[in-house]
PDB file of C-alpha atoms in Angstrom:
ATOM      1  CA  ARG I  89     -33.851  17.314 -61.282  1.00  0.00           C
ATOM      2  CA  GLY I  90     -30.595  16.199 -59.936  1.00  0.00           C
ATOM      3  CA  VAL I  91     -29.999  19.125 -57.570  1.00  0.00           C
ATOM      4  CA  ASP I  92     -31.111  19.661 -54.149  1.00  0.00           C
ATOM      5  CA  ASP I  93     -34.204  21.857 -53.223  1.00  0.00           C
ATOM      6  CA  ALA I  94     -32.042  24.987 -52.378  1.00  0.00           C
ATOM      7  CA  GLU I  95     -30.111  24.939 -55.566  1.00  0.00           C
ATOM      8  CA  ALA I  96     -33.248  24.471 -57.616  1.00  0.00           C
ATOM      9  CA  LYS I  97     -34.917  27.447 -55.913  1.00  0.00           C
ATOM     10  CA  ALA I  98     -31.915  29.500 -56.486  1.00  0.00           C
ATOM     11  CA  VAL I  99     -31.591  28.717 -60.105  1.00  0.00           C
ATOM     12  CA  LEU I 100     -35.427  29.352 -60.654  1.00  0.00           C
ATOM     13  CA  THR I 101     -35.382  32.749 -58.788  1.00  0.00           C
ATOM     14  CA  SER I 102     -32.618  33.955 -60.742  1.00  0.00           C
ATOM     15  CA  PHE I 103     -34.877  34.441 -63.851  1.00  0.00           C
ATOM     16  CA  LYS I 104     -36.635  37.792 -64.095  1.00  0.00           C
ATOM     17  CA  GLY I 105     -40.250  37.692 -63.024  1.00  0.00           C
ATOM     18  CA  VAL I 106     -40.001  34.509 -61.214  1.00  0.00           C
ATOM     19  CA  GLY I 107     -41.271  34.550 -57.706  1.00  0.00           C
ATOM     20  CA  PRO I 108     -41.897  32.408 -54.741  1.00  0.00           C
ATOM     21  CA  LYS I 109     -45.349  31.103 -56.110  1.00  0.00           C
ATOM     22  CA  THR I 110     -43.940  30.233 -59.497  1.00  0.00           C
ATOM     23  CA  VAL I 111     -40.884  28.524 -57.998  1.00  0.00           C
ATOM     24  CA  SER I 112     -43.059  26.540 -55.698  1.00  0.00           C
ATOM     25  CA  CYS I 113     -45.392  25.593 -58.596  1.00  0.00           C
ATOM     26  CA  VAL I 114     -42.454  24.334 -60.598  1.00  0.00           C
ATOM     27  CA  MET I 115     -40.762  22.456 -57.898  1.00  0.00           C
ATOM     28  CA  MET I 116     -44.209  20.460 -57.091  1.00  0.00           C
ATOM     29  CA  PHE I 117     -45.747  20.084 -60.487  1.00  0.00           C
ATOM     30  CA  GLU I 118     -42.654  19.680 -62.626  1.00  0.00           C
ATOM     31  CA  LEU I 119     -39.951  18.458 -60.281  1.00  0.00           C
ATOM     32  CA  GLY I 120     -42.175  16.376 -58.050  1.00  0.00           C
ATOM     33  CA  ARG I 121     -40.688  18.065 -54.942  1.00  0.00           C
ATOM     34  CA  PRO I 122     -42.923  18.400 -51.718  1.00  0.00           C
ATOM     35  CA  GLU I 123     -43.889  22.106 -51.739  1.00  0.00           C
ATOM     36  CA  PHE I 124     -47.085  23.896 -51.081  1.00  0.00           C
ATOM     37  CA  PRO I 125     -47.691  26.731 -53.518  1.00  0.00           C
ATOM     38  CA  VAL I 126     -49.882  29.572 -51.930  1.00  0.00           C
ATOM     39  CA  ASP I 127     -52.130  31.106 -54.650  1.00  0.00           C
ATOM     40  CA  THR I 128     -55.095  33.233 -54.052  1.00  0.00           C
ATOM     41  CA  HIS I 129     -57.438  30.287 -53.435  1.00  0.00           C
ATOM     42  CA  VAL I 130     -54.999  28.446 -50.891  1.00  0.00           C
ATOM     43  CA  LEU I 131     -54.484  31.882 -49.134  1.00  0.00           C
ATOM     44  CA  HIS I 132     -58.209  32.599 -48.856  1.00  0.00           C
ATOM     45  CA  ILE I 133     -59.165  29.280 -47.592  1.00  0.00           C
ATOM     46  CA  ALA I 134     -56.175  28.877 -45.227  1.00  0.00           C
ATOM     47  CA  LYS I 135     -57.349  32.299 -43.637  1.00  0.00           C
ATOM     48  CA  LEU I 136     -61.023  31.099 -43.449  1.00  0.00           C
ATOM     49  CA  LEU I 137     -59.849  27.900 -41.700  1.00  0.00           C
ATOM     50  CA  LYS I 138     -57.652  29.969 -39.336  1.00  0.00           C
ATOM     51  CA  TRP I 139     -54.585  28.004 -40.415  1.00  0.00           C
ATOM     52  CA  ILE I 140     -52.902  31.248 -40.750  1.00  0.00           C
ATOM     53  CA  PRO I 141     -53.435  34.799 -39.252  1.00  0.00           C
ATOM     54  CA  ALA I 142     -56.052  36.849 -41.135  1.00  0.00           C
ATOM     55  CA  ALA I 143     -53.248  39.444 -41.958  1.00  0.00           C
ATOM     56  CA  ALA I 144     -50.706  36.902 -43.238  1.00  0.00           C
ATOM     57  CA  SER I 145     -48.981  37.831 -46.363  1.00  0.00           C
ATOM     58  CA  ARG I 146     -48.794  35.273 -49.255  1.00  0.00           C
ATOM     59  CA  GLU I 147     -45.022  34.840 -48.571  1.00  0.00           C
ATOM     60  CA  ALA I 148     -45.608  34.439 -44.613  1.00  0.00           C
ATOM     61  CA  ALA I 149     -48.426  31.956 -45.532  1.00  0.00           C
ATOM     62  CA  TYR I 150     -46.130  30.071 -47.714  1.00  0.00           C
ATOM     63  CA  GLU I 151     -43.546  29.830 -45.109  1.00  0.00           C
ATOM     64  CA  HIS I 152     -45.946  28.714 -42.389  1.00  0.00           C
ATOM     65  CA  LEU I 153     -47.913  26.319 -44.471  1.00  0.00           C
ATOM     66  CA  ASN I 154     -44.870  24.598 -46.053  1.00  0.00           C
ATOM     67  CA  ARG I 155     -43.439  23.911 -42.483  1.00  0.00           C
ATOM     68  CA  ARG I 156     -46.966  22.519 -41.271  1.00  0.00           C
ATOM     69  CA  VAL I 157     -48.509  20.663 -44.117  1.00  0.00           C
ATOM     70  CA  PRO I 158     -47.089  17.305 -44.143  1.00  0.00           C
ATOM     71  CA  ASP I 159     -44.992  16.333 -47.401  1.00  0.00           C
ATOM     72  CA  GLU I 160     -47.002  13.419 -48.330  1.00  0.00           C
ATOM     73  CA  VAL I 161     -50.328  15.550 -48.634  1.00  0.00           C
ATOM     74  CA  LYS I 162     -48.947  18.853 -50.070  1.00  0.00           C
ATOM     75  CA  PHE I 163     -49.653  18.137 -53.690  1.00  0.00           C
ATOM     76  CA  VAL I 164     -53.179  16.760 -53.234  1.00  0.00           C
ATOM     77  CA  LEU I 165     -54.246  19.377 -50.675  1.00  0.00           C
ATOM     78  CA  HIS I 166     -53.090  22.218 -52.810  1.00  0.00           C
ATOM     79  CA  VAL I 167     -54.997  20.875 -55.831  1.00  0.00           C
ATOM     80  CA  LEU I 168     -58.058  20.218 -53.688  1.00  0.00           C
ATOM     81  CA  LEU I 169     -57.987  23.774 -52.271  1.00  0.00           C
ATOM     82  CA  VAL I 170     -57.519  25.584 -55.662  1.00  0.00           C
ATOM     83  CA  GLU I 171     -60.224  23.553 -57.245  1.00  0.00           C
ATOM     84  CA  HIS I 172     -62.557  24.287 -54.257  1.00  0.00           C
ATOM     85  CA  GLY I 173     -61.815  28.042 -54.289  1.00  0.00           C
ATOM     86  CA  LYS I 174     -62.721  28.212 -58.034  1.00  0.00           C
ATOM     87  CA  THR I 175     -65.857  26.196 -57.711  1.00  0.00           C
ATOM     88  CA  ASN I 176     -67.510  27.084 -54.331  1.00  0.00           C
ATOM     89  CA  ARG I 177     -68.794  30.590 -53.849  1.00  0.00           C
ATOM     90  CA  ARG I 178     -68.277  30.458 -50.092  1.00  0.00           C
ATOM     91  CA  CYS I 179     -64.706  29.808 -50.358  1.00  0.00           C
ATOM     92  CA  ALA I 180     -63.975  31.813 -53.414  1.00  0.00           C
ATOM     93  CA  LYS I 181     -62.279  35.387 -52.817  1.00  0.00           C
ATOM     94  CA  ASN I 182     -64.956  37.902 -52.818  1.00  0.00           C
ATOM     95  CA  GLY I 183     -67.535  35.095 -53.804  1.00  0.00           C
ATOM     96  CA  LYS I 184     -66.350  35.369 -57.372  1.00  0.00           C
ATOM     97  CA  LEU I 185     -65.982  32.078 -59.165  1.00  0.00           C
ATOM     98  CA  GLN I 186     -63.396  31.324 -61.757  1.00  0.00           C
ATOM     99  CA  LYS I 187     -65.275  28.171 -62.836  1.00  0.00           C
ATOM    100  CA  PRO I 188     -69.050  29.179 -62.607  1.00  0.00           C
ATOM    101  CA  GLU I 189     -69.887  26.207 -64.962  1.00  0.00           C
ATOM    102  CA  ALA I 190     -68.613  23.978 -62.312  1.00  0.00           C
ATOM    103  CA  GLU I 191     -70.129  25.598 -59.161  1.00  0.00           C
ATOM    104  CA  VAL I 192     -70.435  23.272 -56.179  1.00  0.00           C
ATOM    105  CA  LEU I 193     -73.398  24.743 -53.981  1.00  0.00           C
ATOM    106  CA  VAL I 194     -72.459  22.883 -50.761  1.00  0.00           C
ATOM    107  CA  CYS I 195     -69.239  23.649 -49.106  1.00  0.00           C
ATOM    108  CA  PRO I 196     -68.147  20.578 -46.941  1.00  0.00           C
ATOM    109  CA  LEU I 197     -65.827  22.831 -44.959  1.00  0.00           C
ATOM    110  CA  HIS I 198     -68.769  24.939 -43.885  1.00  0.00           C
ATOM    111  CA  GLU I 199     -70.908  21.876 -43.397  1.00  0.00           C
ATOM    112  CA  LEU I 200     -68.567  20.294 -40.976  1.00  0.00           C
ATOM    113  CA  GLY I 201     -68.364  23.544 -39.059  1.00  0.00           C
ATOM    114  CA  MET I 202     -64.725  24.310 -39.983  1.00  0.00           C
ATOM    115  CA  TYR I 203     -65.362  27.945 -40.423  1.00  0.00           C
TER     116      TYR I 203
END
């Protein structure tokens, strides 16, 4: 906790199997750092909203979104997009829900004409 972001990332990535998404999640959830992890839900919804190019890789999306999403909303926006992608068929990758028991039928993003 007492090290800067670059050092924390260097230590975390030194472990076998720990990639950018895991590092970003640890930094945000455990260390309280302003990070914006890009999982499948965030990637899919960011592409739907045209925040990133359709062909953007997860790594490119991470770099792009971390530069542009304000620090003060990174945590709440990440959690919101993940939950939305798990419960709304329109925003779930391939329309497959991870939480079908909590399905939300109306997509506020679509209703607002955002995609």
